[in-house]
mmCIF file of C-alpha atoms and ligand atoms in Angstrom:
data_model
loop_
_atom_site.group_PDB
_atom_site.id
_atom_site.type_symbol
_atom_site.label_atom_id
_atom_site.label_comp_id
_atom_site.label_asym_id
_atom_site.label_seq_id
_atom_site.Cartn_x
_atom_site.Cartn_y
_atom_site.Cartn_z
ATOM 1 C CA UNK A 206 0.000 0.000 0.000
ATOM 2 C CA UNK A 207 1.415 3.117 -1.019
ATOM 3 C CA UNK A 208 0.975 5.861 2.021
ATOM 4 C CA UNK A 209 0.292 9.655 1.620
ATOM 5 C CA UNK A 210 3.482 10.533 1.892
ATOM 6 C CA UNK A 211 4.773 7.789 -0.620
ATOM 7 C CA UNK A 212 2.020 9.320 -2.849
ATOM 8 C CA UNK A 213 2.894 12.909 -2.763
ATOM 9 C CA UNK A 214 6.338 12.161 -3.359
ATOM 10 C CA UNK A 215 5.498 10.388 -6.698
ATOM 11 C CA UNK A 216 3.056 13.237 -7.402
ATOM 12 C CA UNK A 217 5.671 15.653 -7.076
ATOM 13 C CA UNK A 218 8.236 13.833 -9.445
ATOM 14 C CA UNK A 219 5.462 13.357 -11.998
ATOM 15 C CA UNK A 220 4.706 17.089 -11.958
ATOM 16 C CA UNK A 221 8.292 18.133 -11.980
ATOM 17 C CA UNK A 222 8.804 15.591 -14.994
ATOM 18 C CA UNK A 223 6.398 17.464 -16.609
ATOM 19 C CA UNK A 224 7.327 21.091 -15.827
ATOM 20 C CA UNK A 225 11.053 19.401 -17.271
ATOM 21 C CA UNK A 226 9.248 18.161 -20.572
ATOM 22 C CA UNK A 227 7.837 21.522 -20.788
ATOM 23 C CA UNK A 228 10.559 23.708 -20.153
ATOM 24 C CA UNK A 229 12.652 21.581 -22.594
ATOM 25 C CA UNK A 230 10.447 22.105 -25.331
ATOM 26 C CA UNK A 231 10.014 25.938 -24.438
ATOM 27 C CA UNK A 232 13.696 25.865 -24.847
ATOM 28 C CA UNK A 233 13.690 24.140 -28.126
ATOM 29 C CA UNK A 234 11.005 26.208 -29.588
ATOM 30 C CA UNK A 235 12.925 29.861 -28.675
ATOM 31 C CA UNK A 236 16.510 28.171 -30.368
ATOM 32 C CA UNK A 237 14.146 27.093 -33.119
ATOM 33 C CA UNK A 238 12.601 30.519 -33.374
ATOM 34 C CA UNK A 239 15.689 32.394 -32.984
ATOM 35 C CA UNK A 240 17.173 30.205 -35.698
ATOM 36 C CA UNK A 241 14.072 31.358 -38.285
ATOM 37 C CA UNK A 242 14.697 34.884 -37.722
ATOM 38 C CA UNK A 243 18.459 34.809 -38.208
ATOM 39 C CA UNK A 244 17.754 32.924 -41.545
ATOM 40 C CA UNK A 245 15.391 35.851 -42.101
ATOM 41 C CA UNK A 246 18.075 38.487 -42.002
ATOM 42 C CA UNK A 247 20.377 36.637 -43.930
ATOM 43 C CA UNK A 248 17.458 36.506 -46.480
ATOM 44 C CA UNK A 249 17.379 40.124 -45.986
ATOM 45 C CA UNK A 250 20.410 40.857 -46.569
ATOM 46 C CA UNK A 251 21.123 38.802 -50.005
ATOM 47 C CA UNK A 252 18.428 40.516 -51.209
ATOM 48 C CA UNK A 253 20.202 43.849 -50.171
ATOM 49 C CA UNK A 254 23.564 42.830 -51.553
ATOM 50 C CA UNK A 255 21.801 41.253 -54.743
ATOM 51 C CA UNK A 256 20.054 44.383 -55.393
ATOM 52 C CA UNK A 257 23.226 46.369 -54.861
ATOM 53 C CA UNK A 258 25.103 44.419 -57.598
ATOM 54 C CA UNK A 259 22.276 44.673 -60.169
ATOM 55 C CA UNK A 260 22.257 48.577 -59.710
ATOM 56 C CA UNK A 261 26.393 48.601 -60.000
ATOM 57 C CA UNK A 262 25.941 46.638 -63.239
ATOM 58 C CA UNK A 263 23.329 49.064 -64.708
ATOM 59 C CA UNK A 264 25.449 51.948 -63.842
ATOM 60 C CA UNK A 265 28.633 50.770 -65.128
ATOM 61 C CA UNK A 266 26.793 48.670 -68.182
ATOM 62 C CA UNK A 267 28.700 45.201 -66.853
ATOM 63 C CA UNK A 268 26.696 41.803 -67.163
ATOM 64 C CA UNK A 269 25.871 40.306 -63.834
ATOM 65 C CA UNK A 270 23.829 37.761 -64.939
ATOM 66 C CA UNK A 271 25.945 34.724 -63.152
ATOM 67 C CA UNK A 272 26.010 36.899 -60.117
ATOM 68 C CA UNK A 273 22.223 36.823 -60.588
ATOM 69 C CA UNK A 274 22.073 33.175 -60.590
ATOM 70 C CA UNK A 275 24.523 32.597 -57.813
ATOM 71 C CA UNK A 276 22.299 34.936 -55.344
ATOM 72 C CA UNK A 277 18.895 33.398 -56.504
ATOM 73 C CA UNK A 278 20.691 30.038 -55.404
ATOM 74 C CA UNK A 279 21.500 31.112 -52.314
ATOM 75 C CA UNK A 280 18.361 33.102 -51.509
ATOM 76 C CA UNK A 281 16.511 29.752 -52.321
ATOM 77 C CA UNK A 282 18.609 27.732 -49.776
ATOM 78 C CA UNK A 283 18.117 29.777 -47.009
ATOM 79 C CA UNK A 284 14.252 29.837 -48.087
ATOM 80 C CA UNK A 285 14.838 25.467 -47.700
ATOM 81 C CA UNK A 286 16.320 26.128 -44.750
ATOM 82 C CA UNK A 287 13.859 28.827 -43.305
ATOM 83 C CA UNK A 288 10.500 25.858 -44.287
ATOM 84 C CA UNK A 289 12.157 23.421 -42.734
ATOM 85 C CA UNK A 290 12.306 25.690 -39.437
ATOM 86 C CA UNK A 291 8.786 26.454 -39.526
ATOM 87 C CA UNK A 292 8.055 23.280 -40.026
ATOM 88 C CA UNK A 293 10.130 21.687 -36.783
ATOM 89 C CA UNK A 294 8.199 24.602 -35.118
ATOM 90 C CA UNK A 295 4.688 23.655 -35.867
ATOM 91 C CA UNK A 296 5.494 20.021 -34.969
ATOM 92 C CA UNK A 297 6.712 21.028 -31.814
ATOM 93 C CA UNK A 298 3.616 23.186 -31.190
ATOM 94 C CA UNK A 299 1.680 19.846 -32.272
ATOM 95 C CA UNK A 300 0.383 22.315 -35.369
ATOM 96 C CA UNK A 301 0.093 21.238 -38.658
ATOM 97 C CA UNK A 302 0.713 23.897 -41.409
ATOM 98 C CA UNK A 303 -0.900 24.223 -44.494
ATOM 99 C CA UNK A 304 1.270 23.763 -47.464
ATOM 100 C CA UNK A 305 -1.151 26.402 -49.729
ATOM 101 C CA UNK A 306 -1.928 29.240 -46.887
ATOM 102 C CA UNK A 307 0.507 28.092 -44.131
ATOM 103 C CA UNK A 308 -2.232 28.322 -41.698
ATOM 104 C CA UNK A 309 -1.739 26.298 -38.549
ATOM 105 C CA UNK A 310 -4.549 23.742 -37.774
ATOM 106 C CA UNK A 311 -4.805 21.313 -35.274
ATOM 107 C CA UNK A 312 -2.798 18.306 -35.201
ATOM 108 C CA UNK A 313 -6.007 15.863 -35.873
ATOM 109 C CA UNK A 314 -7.329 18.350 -38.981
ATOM 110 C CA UNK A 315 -7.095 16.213 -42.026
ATOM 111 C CA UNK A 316 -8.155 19.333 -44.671
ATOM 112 C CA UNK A 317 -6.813 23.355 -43.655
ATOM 113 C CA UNK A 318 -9.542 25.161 -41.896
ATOM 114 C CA UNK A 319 -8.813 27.882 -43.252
ATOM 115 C CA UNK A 320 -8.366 27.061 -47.102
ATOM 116 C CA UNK A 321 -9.852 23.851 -47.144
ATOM 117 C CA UNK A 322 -6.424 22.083 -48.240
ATOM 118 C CA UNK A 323 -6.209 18.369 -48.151
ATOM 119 C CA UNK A 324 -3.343 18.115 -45.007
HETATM 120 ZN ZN1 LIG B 468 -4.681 26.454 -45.993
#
């Protein structure tokens, strides 16, 4: 027989198991969303730089078309790299986003509430 003081004891480690779970996940979720935002402002700033090379090339009448190609690359990496952040986020949320509207629905939603999607 397991006494009251027995019981509160494995009360208290169950709660504090949970608080841990919680606060791990809290943790994850800020690195995660830190992570997205930094990917952000490198976005940002290809898209600065990019636009700063086409405008030296119009001035000086030089073709920068490779250039071009070499920033769209890596502005579509980071873009890879910036879904598949989102994506860890909603699944840690327990959120599934829609691939059309990236609205976040429940976890059991089979079709996007919001644009009617198949999930
Ligand atoms: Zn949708």
């Amino acid at each position: 027989m397991v006494g009251v003081f027995e019981e509160a004891v494995i009360n208290a480690k169950g709660a504090a198991d949970y608080v841990g779970k919680k606060t791990g996940e809290f943790v994850e979720l800020s690195k995660l969303r830190i992570a997205a935002s930094e990917v952000e402002k490198k976005i940002d700033y290809e898209y600065l730089e990019l636009g700063k090379m086409v405008y030296k090339a119009a001035k000086e009448h030089t073709d920068c078309t490779e250039y071009v190609g070499e920033k769209a690359a890596a502005i579509d990496a980071l873009f890879v790299e910036h879904a598949e952040l989102s994506h860890k986020i909603s699944d840690l949320r327990n959120l599934k986003k829609c691939s059309q509207c990236a609205y976040e629905n429940p976890q059991e939603a089979d079709y996007c509430l919001k644009c009617g999607t198949k999930l």
